[in-house]
Short mmCIF file of C-alpha atoms in Angstrom, two decimals:
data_model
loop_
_atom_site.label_atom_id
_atom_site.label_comp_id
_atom_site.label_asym_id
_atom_site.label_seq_id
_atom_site.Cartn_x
_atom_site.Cartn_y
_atom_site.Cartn_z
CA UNK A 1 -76.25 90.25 -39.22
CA UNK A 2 -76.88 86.50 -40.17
CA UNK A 3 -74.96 85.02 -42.61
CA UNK A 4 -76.76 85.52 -45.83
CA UNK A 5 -77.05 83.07 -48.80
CA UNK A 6 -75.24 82.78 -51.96
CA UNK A 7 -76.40 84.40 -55.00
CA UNK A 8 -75.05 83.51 -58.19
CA UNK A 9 -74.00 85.79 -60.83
CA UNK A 10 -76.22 84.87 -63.79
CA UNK A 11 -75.18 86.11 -67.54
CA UNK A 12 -77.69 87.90 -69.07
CA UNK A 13 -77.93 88.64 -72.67
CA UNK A 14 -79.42 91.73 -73.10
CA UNK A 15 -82.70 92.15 -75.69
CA UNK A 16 -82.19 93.56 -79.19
CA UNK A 17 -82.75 97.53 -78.80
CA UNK A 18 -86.12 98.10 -80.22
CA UNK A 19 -88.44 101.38 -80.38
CA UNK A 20 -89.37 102.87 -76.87
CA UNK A 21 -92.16 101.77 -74.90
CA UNK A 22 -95.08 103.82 -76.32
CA UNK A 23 -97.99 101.80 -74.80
CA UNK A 24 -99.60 103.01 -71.27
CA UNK A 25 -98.41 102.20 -67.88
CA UNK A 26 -100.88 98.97 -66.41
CA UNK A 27 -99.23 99.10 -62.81
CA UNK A 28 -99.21 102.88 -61.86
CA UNK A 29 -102.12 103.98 -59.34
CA UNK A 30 -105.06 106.23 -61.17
CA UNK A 31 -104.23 109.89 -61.80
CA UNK A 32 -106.27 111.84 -58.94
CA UNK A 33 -108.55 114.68 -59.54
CA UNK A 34 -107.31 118.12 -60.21
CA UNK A 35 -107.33 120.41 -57.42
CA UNK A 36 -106.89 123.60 -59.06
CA UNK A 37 -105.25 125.37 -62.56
CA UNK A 38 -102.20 124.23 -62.47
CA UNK A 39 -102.49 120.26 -61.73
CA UNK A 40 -105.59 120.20 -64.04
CA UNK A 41 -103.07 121.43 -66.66
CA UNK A 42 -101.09 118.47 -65.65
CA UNK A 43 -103.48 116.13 -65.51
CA UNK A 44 -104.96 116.88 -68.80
CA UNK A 45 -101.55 116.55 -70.77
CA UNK A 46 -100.81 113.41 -69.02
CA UNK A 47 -104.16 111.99 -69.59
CA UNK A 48 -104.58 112.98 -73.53
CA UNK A 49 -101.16 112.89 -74.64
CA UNK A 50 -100.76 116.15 -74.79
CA UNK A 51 -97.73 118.55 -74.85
CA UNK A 52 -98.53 121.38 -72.74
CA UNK A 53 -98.59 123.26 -75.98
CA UNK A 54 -101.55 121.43 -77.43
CA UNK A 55 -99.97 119.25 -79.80
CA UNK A 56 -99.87 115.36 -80.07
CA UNK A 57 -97.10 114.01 -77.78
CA UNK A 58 -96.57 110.78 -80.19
CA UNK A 59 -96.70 112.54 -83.25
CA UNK A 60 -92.99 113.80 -82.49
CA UNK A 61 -92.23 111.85 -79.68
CA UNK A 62 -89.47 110.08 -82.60
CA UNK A 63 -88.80 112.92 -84.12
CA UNK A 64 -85.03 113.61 -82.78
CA UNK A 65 -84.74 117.13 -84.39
CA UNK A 66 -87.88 118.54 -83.23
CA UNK A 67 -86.70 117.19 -79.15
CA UNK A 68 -83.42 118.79 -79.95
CA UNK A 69 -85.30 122.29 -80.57
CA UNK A 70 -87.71 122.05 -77.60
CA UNK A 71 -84.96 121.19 -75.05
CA UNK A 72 -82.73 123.92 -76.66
CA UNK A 73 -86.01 126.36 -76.40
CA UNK A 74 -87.85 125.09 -73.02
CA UNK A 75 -88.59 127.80 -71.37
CA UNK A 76 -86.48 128.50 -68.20
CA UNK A 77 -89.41 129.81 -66.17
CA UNK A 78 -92.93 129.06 -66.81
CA UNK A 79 -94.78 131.74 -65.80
CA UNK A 80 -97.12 130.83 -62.36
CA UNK A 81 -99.47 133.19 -61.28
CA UNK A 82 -97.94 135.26 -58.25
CA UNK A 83 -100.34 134.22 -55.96
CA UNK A 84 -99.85 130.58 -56.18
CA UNK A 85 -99.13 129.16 -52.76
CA UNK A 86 -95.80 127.08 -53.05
CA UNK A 87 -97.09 124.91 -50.15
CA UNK A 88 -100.44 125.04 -51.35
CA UNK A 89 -102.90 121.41 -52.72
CA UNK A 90 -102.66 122.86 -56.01
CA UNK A 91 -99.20 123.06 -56.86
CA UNK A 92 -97.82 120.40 -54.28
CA UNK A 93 -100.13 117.87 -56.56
CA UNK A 94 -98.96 118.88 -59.75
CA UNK A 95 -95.50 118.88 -58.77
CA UNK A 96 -96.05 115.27 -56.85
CA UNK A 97 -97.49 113.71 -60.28
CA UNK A 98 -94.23 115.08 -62.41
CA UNK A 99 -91.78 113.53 -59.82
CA UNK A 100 -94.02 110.29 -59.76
CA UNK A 101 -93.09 109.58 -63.80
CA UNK A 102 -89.70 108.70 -62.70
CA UNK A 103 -90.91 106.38 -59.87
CA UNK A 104 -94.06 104.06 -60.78
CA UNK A 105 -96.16 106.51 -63.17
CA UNK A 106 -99.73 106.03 -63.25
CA UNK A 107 -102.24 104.18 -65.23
CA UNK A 108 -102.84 105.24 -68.97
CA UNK A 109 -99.69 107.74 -69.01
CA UNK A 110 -97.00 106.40 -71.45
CA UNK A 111 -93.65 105.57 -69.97
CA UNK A 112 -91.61 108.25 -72.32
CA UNK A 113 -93.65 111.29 -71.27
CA UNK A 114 -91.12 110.95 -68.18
CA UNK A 115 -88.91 113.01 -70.38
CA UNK A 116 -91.39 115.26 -72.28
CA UNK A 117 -89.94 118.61 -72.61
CA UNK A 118 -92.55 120.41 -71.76
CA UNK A 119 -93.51 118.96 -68.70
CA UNK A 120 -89.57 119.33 -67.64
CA UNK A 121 -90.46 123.12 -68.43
CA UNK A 122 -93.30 122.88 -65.98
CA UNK A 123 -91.57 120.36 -63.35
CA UNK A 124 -88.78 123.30 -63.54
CA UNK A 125 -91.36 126.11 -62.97
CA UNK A 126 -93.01 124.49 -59.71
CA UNK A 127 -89.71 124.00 -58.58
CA UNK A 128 -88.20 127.57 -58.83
CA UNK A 129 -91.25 128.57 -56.31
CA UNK A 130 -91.63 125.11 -54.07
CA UNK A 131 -87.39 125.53 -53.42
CA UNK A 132 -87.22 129.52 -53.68
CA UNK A 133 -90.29 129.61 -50.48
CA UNK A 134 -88.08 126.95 -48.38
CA UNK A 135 -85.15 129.30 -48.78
CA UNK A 136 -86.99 132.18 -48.14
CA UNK A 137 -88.83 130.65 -44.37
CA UNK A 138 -86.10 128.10 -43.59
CA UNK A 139 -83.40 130.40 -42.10
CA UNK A 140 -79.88 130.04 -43.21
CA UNK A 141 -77.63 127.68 -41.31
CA UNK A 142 -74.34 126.99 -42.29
CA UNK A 143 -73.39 124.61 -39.56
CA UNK A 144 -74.08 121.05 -40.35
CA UNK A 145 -72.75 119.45 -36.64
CA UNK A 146 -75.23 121.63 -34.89
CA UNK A 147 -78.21 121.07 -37.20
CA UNK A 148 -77.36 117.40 -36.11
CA UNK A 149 -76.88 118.01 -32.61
CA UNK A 150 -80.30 119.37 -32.49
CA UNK A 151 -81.76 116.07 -33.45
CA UNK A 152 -79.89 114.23 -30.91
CA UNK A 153 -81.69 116.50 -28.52
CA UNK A 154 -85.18 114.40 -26.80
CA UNK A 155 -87.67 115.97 -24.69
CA UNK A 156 -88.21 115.57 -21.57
CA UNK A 157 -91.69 114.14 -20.41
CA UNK A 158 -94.44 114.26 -22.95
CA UNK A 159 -94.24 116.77 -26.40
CA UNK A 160 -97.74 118.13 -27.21
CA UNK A 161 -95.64 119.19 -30.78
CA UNK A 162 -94.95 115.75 -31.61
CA UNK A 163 -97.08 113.05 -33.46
CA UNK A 164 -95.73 109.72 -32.20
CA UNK A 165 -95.77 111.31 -28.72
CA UNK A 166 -99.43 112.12 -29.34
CA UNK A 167 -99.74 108.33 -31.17
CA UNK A 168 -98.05 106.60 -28.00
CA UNK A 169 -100.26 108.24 -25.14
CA UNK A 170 -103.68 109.76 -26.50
CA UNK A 171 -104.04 108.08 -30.02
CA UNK A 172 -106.70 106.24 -31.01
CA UNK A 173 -106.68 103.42 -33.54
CA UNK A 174 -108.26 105.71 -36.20
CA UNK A 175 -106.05 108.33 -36.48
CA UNK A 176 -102.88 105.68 -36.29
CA UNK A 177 -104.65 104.39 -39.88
CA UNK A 178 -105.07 107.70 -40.94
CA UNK A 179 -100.99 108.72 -40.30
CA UNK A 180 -100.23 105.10 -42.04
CA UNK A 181 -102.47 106.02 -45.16
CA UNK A 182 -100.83 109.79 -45.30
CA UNK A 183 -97.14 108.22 -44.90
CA UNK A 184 -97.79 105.18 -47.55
CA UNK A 185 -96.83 107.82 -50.28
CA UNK A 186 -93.64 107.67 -48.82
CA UNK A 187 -93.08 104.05 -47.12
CA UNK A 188 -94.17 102.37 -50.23
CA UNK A 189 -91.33 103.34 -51.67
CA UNK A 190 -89.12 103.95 -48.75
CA UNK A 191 -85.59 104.74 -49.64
CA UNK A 192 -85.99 105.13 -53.80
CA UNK A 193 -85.62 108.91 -53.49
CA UNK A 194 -82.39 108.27 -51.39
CA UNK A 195 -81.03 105.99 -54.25
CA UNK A 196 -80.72 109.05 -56.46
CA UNK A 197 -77.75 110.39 -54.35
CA UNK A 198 -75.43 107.39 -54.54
CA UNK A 199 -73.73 108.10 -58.16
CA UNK A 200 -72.98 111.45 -56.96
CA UNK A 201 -71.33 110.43 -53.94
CA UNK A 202 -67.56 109.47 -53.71
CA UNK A 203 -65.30 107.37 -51.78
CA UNK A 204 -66.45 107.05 -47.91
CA UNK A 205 -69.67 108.79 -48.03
CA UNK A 206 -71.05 106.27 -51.42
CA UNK A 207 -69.62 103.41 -49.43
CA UNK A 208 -71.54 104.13 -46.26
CA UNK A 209 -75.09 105.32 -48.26
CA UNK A 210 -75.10 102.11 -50.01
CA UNK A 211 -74.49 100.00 -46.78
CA UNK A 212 -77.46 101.63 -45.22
CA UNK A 213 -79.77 101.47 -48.53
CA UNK A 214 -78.83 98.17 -48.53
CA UNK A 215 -80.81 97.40 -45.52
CA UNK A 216 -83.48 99.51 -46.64
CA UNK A 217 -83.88 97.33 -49.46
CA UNK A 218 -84.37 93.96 -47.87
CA UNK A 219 -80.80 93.80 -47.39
CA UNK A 220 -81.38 91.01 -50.30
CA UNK A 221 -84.46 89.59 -49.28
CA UNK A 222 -87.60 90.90 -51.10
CA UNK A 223 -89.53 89.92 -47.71
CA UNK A 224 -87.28 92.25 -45.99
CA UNK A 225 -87.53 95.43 -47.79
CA UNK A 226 -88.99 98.27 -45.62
CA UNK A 227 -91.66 99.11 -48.33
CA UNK A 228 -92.73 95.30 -47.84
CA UNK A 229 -92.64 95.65 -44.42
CA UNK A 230 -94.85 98.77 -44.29
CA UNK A 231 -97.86 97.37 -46.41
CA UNK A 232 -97.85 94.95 -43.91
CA UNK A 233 -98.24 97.45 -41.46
CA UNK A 234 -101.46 98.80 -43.25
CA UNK A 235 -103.09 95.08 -43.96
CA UNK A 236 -102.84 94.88 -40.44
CA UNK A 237 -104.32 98.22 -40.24
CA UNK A 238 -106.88 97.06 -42.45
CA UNK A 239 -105.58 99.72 -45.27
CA UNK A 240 -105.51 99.16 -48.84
CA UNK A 241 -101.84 98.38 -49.85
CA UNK A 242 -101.56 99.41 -53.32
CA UNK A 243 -99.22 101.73 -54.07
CA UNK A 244 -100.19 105.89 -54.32
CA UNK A 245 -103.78 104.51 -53.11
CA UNK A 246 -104.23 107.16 -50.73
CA UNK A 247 -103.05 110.44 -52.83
CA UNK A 248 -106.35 112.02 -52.99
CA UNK A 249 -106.42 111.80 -49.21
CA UNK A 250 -103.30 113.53 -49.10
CA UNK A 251 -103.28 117.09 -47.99
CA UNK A 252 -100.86 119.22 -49.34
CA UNK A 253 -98.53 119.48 -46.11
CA UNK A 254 -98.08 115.85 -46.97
CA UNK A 255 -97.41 116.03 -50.29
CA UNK A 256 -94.87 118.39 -49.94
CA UNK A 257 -93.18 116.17 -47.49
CA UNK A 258 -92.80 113.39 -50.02
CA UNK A 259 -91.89 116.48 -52.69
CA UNK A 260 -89.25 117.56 -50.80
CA UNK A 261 -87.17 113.93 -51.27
CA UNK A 262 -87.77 113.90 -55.21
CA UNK A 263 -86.58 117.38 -55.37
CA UNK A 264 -83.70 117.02 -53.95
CA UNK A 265 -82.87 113.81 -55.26
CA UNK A 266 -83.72 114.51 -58.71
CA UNK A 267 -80.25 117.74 -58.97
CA UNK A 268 -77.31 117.33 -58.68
CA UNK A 269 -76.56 120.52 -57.41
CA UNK A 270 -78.70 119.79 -54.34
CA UNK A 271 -76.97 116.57 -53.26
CA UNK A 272 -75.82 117.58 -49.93
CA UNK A 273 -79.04 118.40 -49.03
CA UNK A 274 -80.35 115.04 -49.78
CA UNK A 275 -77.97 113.90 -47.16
CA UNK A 276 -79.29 116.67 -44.89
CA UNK A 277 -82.87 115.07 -45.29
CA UNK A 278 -81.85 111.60 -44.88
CA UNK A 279 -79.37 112.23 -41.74
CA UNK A 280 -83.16 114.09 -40.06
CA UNK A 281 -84.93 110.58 -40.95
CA UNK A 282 -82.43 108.30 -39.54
CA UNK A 283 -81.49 110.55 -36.92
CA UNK A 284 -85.13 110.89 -35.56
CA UNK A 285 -86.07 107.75 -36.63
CA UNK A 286 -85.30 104.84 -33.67
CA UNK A 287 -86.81 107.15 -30.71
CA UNK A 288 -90.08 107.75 -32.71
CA UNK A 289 -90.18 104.33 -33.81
CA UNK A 290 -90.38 102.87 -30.15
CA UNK A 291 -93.03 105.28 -29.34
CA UNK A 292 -95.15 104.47 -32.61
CA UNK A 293 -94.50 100.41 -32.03
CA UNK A 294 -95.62 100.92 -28.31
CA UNK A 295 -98.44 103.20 -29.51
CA UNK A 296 -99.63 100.61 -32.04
CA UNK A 297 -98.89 97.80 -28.90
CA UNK A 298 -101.53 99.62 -26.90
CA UNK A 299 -104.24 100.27 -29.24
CA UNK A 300 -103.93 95.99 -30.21
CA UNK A 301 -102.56 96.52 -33.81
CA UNK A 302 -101.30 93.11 -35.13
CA UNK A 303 -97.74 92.10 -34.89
CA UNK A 304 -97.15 92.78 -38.54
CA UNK A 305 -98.06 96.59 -37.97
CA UNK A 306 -96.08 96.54 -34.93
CA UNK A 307 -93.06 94.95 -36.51
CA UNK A 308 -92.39 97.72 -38.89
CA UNK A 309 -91.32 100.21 -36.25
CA UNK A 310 -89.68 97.58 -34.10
CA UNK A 311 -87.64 96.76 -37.17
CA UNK A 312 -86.41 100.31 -37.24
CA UNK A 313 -86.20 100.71 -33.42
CA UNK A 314 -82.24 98.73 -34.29
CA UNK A 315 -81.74 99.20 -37.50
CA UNK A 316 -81.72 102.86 -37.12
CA UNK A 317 -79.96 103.45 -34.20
CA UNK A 318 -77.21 101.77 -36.06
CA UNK A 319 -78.24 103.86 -39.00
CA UNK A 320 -77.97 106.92 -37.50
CA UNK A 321 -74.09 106.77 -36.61
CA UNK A 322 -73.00 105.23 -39.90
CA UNK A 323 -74.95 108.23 -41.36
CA UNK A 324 -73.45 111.36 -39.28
CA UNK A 325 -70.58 109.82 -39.28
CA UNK A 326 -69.40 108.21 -42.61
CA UNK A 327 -72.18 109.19 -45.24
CA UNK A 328 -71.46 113.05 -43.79
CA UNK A 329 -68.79 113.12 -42.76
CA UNK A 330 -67.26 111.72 -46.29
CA UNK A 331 -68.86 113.67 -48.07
CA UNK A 332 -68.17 117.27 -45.80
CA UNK A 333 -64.26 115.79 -46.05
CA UNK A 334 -64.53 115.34 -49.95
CA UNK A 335 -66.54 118.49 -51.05
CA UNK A 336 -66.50 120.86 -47.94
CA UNK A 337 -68.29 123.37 -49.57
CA UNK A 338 -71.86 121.29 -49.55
CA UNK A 339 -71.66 122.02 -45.55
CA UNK A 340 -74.05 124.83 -46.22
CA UNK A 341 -76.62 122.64 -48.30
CA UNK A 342 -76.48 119.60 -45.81
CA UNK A 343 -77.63 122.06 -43.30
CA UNK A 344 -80.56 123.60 -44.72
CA UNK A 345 -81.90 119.89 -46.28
CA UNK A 346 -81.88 118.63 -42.61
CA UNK A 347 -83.63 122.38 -41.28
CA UNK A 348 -86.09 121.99 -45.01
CA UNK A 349 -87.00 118.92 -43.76
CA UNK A 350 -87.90 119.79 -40.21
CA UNK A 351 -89.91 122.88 -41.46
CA UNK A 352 -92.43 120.97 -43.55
CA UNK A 353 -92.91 118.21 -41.21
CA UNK A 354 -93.79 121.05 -38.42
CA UNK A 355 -96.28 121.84 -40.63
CA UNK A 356 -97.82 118.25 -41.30
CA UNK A 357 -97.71 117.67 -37.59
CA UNK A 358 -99.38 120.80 -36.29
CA UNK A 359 -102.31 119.75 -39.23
CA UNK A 360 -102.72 116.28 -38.10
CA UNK A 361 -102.16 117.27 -34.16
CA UNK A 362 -104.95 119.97 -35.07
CA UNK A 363 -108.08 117.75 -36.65
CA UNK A 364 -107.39 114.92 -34.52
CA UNK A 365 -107.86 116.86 -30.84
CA UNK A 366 -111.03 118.50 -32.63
CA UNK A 367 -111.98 114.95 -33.37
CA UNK A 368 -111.87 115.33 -37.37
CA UNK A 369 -110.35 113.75 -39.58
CA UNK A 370 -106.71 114.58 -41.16
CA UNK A 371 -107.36 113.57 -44.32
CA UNK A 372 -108.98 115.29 -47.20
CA UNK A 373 -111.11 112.26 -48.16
CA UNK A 374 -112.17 110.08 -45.30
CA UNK A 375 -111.27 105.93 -45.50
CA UNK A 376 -113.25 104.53 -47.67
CA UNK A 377 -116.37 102.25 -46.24
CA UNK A 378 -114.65 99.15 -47.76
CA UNK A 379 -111.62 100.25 -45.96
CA UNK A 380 -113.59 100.65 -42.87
CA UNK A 381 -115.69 97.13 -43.02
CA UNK A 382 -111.87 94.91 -43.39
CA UNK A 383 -111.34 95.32 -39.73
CA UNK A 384 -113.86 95.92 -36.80
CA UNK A 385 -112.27 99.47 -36.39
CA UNK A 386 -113.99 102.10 -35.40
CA UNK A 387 -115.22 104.75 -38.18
CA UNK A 388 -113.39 107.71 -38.50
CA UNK A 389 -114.68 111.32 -38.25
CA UNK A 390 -115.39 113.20 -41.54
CA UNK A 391 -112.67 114.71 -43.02
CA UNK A 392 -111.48 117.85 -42.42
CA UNK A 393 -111.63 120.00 -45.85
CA UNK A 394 -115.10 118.84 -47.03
CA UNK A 395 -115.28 119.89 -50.52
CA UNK A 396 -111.80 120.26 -52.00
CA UNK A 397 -111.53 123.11 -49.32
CA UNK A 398 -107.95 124.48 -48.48
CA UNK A 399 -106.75 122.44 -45.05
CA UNK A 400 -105.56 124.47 -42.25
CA UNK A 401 -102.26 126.14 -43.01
CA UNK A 402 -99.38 124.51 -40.31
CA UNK A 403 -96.70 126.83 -38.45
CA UNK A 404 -94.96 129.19 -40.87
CA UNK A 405 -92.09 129.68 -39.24
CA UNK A 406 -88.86 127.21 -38.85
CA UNK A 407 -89.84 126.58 -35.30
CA UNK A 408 -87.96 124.80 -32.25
CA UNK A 409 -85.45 122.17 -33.65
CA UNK A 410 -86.86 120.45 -30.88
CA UNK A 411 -89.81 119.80 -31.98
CA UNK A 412 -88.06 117.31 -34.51
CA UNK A 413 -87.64 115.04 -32.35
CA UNK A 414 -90.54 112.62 -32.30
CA UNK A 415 -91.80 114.30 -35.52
CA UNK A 416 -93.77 111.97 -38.19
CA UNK A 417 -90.30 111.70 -40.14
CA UNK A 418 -90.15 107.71 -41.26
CA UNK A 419 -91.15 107.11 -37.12
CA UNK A 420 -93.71 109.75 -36.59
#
């Protein structure tokens, strides 16, 4: 690493406390359309100021007594309908817009409903099914080291499973934008849900995460952070950079991908499976990266699109030993007990990427589009691109369902984790 420059500590006097923010967020993306009961619910309260129980969010948002009673009285399960799908558009999207008050929020939605009580009652609710369906079709592993060993594991020749192996010999320039607008949910904010972890580390494991995140973030140069780096990518791609552009395009297999960071970031109790999630990225990531920087080499992407992936080709392979070894292997050595949990985040994560691959792999070789609303015409005209197919769930539809089981570990390998 170069040497980098001095930056001066600079005292800050803090502002007078005054009241909370109450005014709506300018910055946030646009809240999407509903897509079925339960995110129009959402939706609705977020866009009205409602409570989920009718009433006027400001009217008691300073009211300390009445907060007191509805955290004491929030109910511990919501009651969702037994045939909502946990891995379904309707309840992946509601579930996506509560996490996304503690990242950028959205436009129009006051700051403080991050903490409303009754959408923590409903974040809670989507949660119990979303985590209680990955621990019913993820099977138990208790084995950390050989859920890693898996990962290590490349194929041999070509993988019809994976998406960067797809991307680096058969992919055409229109599907590579539509896998860079579906992974811009995450990228865009690559490595925030990973920040969560780092107070609940100790010792050599909180040492080693931060060293990483560190070069995640730019490692002090706002030029350099990966999220910077990635919009890039899609200006090159001739893809609108702003951040959450491209939710409504986002099929639910994708959303839950993103889900599954915020949910596990977001408890405590579920901290070693945050590590299991970001061991899979960094893990997978290098290998997949050189295919998707040689993929984007071949089609004649420009050198900032291909300069994201190259930039991870190194960074990760370093990554990927600092993580198995010291972010793990502190953490196994200080709370042994997590083994369990660091295994199934790493087998979680491989399960619902299965399923985003097998839906992308699927459209694309019947020459539709991924997406649930096609690239804009805008988006199309910035570049001399050619136009995309229509997309595949015309009219809200529900997209094809991906594999149900856990499938091959193989199969992770190459998988559109942070490389594709």
């Amino acid at each position: 690493m170069p040497p980098q420059p001095y930056l001066p500590l600079v005292r800050h006097q803090p502002p007078r406390p005054g009241p909370a923010r109450r005014g709506p967020v300018v910055n946030g993306p646009r809240l999407p359309a509903a897509r079925g009961e339960l995110s129009a619910h959402v939706v609705a309260a977020l866009l009205d100021g409602q409570r989920l129980d009718g009433q006027r969010h400001e009217e008691h948002f300073h009211d300390e007594q009445f907060l007191d009673e509805q955290l004491l009285h929030a109910p511990p399960r919501a009651r969702l309908p037994d045939a909502t799908d946990p891995y379904g558009d309707d309840l992946q999207l509601a579930l996506y817009l509560l996490y996304e008050l503690h990242y950028q929020g959205f436009e129009g939605v006051p700051d403080d409903r991050e903490w409303d009580p009754g959408l923590l009652a409903v974040r809670r609710a989507l949660e119990r099914r979303f985590l209680g369906a990955l621990r019913r079709d993820v099977p138990p592993h208790g084995d950390a080291g050989r859920a890693l060993a898996a990962l290590l594991v490349e194929p041999v020749g070509h993988d019809d499973t994976s998406v960067s192996h797809h991307l680096r010999r058969d992919g055409e320039l229109w599907q590579f934008r539509e896998y860079a607008a579906l992974r811009s949910l995450y990228h865009l904010k690559e490595a925030d849900p990973h920040a969560w972890v780092i107070p609940r580390l100790r010792g050599r494991a909180k040492a080693a995460m931060v060293a990483v995140e560190f070069d995640e973030f730019g490692a002090g140069r706002a030029d350099e952070i990966h999220a910077v780096l990635y919009a890039g990518l899609m200006r090159d791609l001739g893809l609108e950079t702003a951040y959450g552009h491209y939710l409504e395009a986002a099929p639910a297999e994708a959303l839950a991908t993103v889900n599954l960071m915020s949910l596990f970031g977001l408890h405590r109790a579920l901290r070693g499976a945050l590590v299991g999630h970001f061991a899979t990225v960094e893990v997978t990531s290098s290998p997949a990266s050189r295919r998707l920087a040689a993929a984007l080499r071949r089609v004649g992407a420009g050198a900032a699109a291909q300069r994201f992936y190259d930039e991870h080709v190194e960074a990760d392979a370093v990554h990927e030993q600092v993580v198995r070894r010291e972010v793990i292997g502190g953490l196994l050595q200080s709370e042994p007990h997590l083994e369990p949990d660091v295994a199934f985040g790493v087998h979680a994560t491989g399960f619902l990427e299965d399923r985003l691959g097998a839906r992308l792999l699927k459209a694309w070789r019947q020459r539709r589009s991924a997406l649930r609303v096609p690239l804009s015409d805008d988006e199309e005209g910035k570049r001399p691109w050619p136009k995309a197919p229509r997309a595949s769930t015309p009219g809200g539809q529900r997209p094809a369902e991906g594999p149900q089981g856990g499938g091959d570990r193989r199969r992770l390998r190459g998988r559109p984790g942070r490389g594709g």
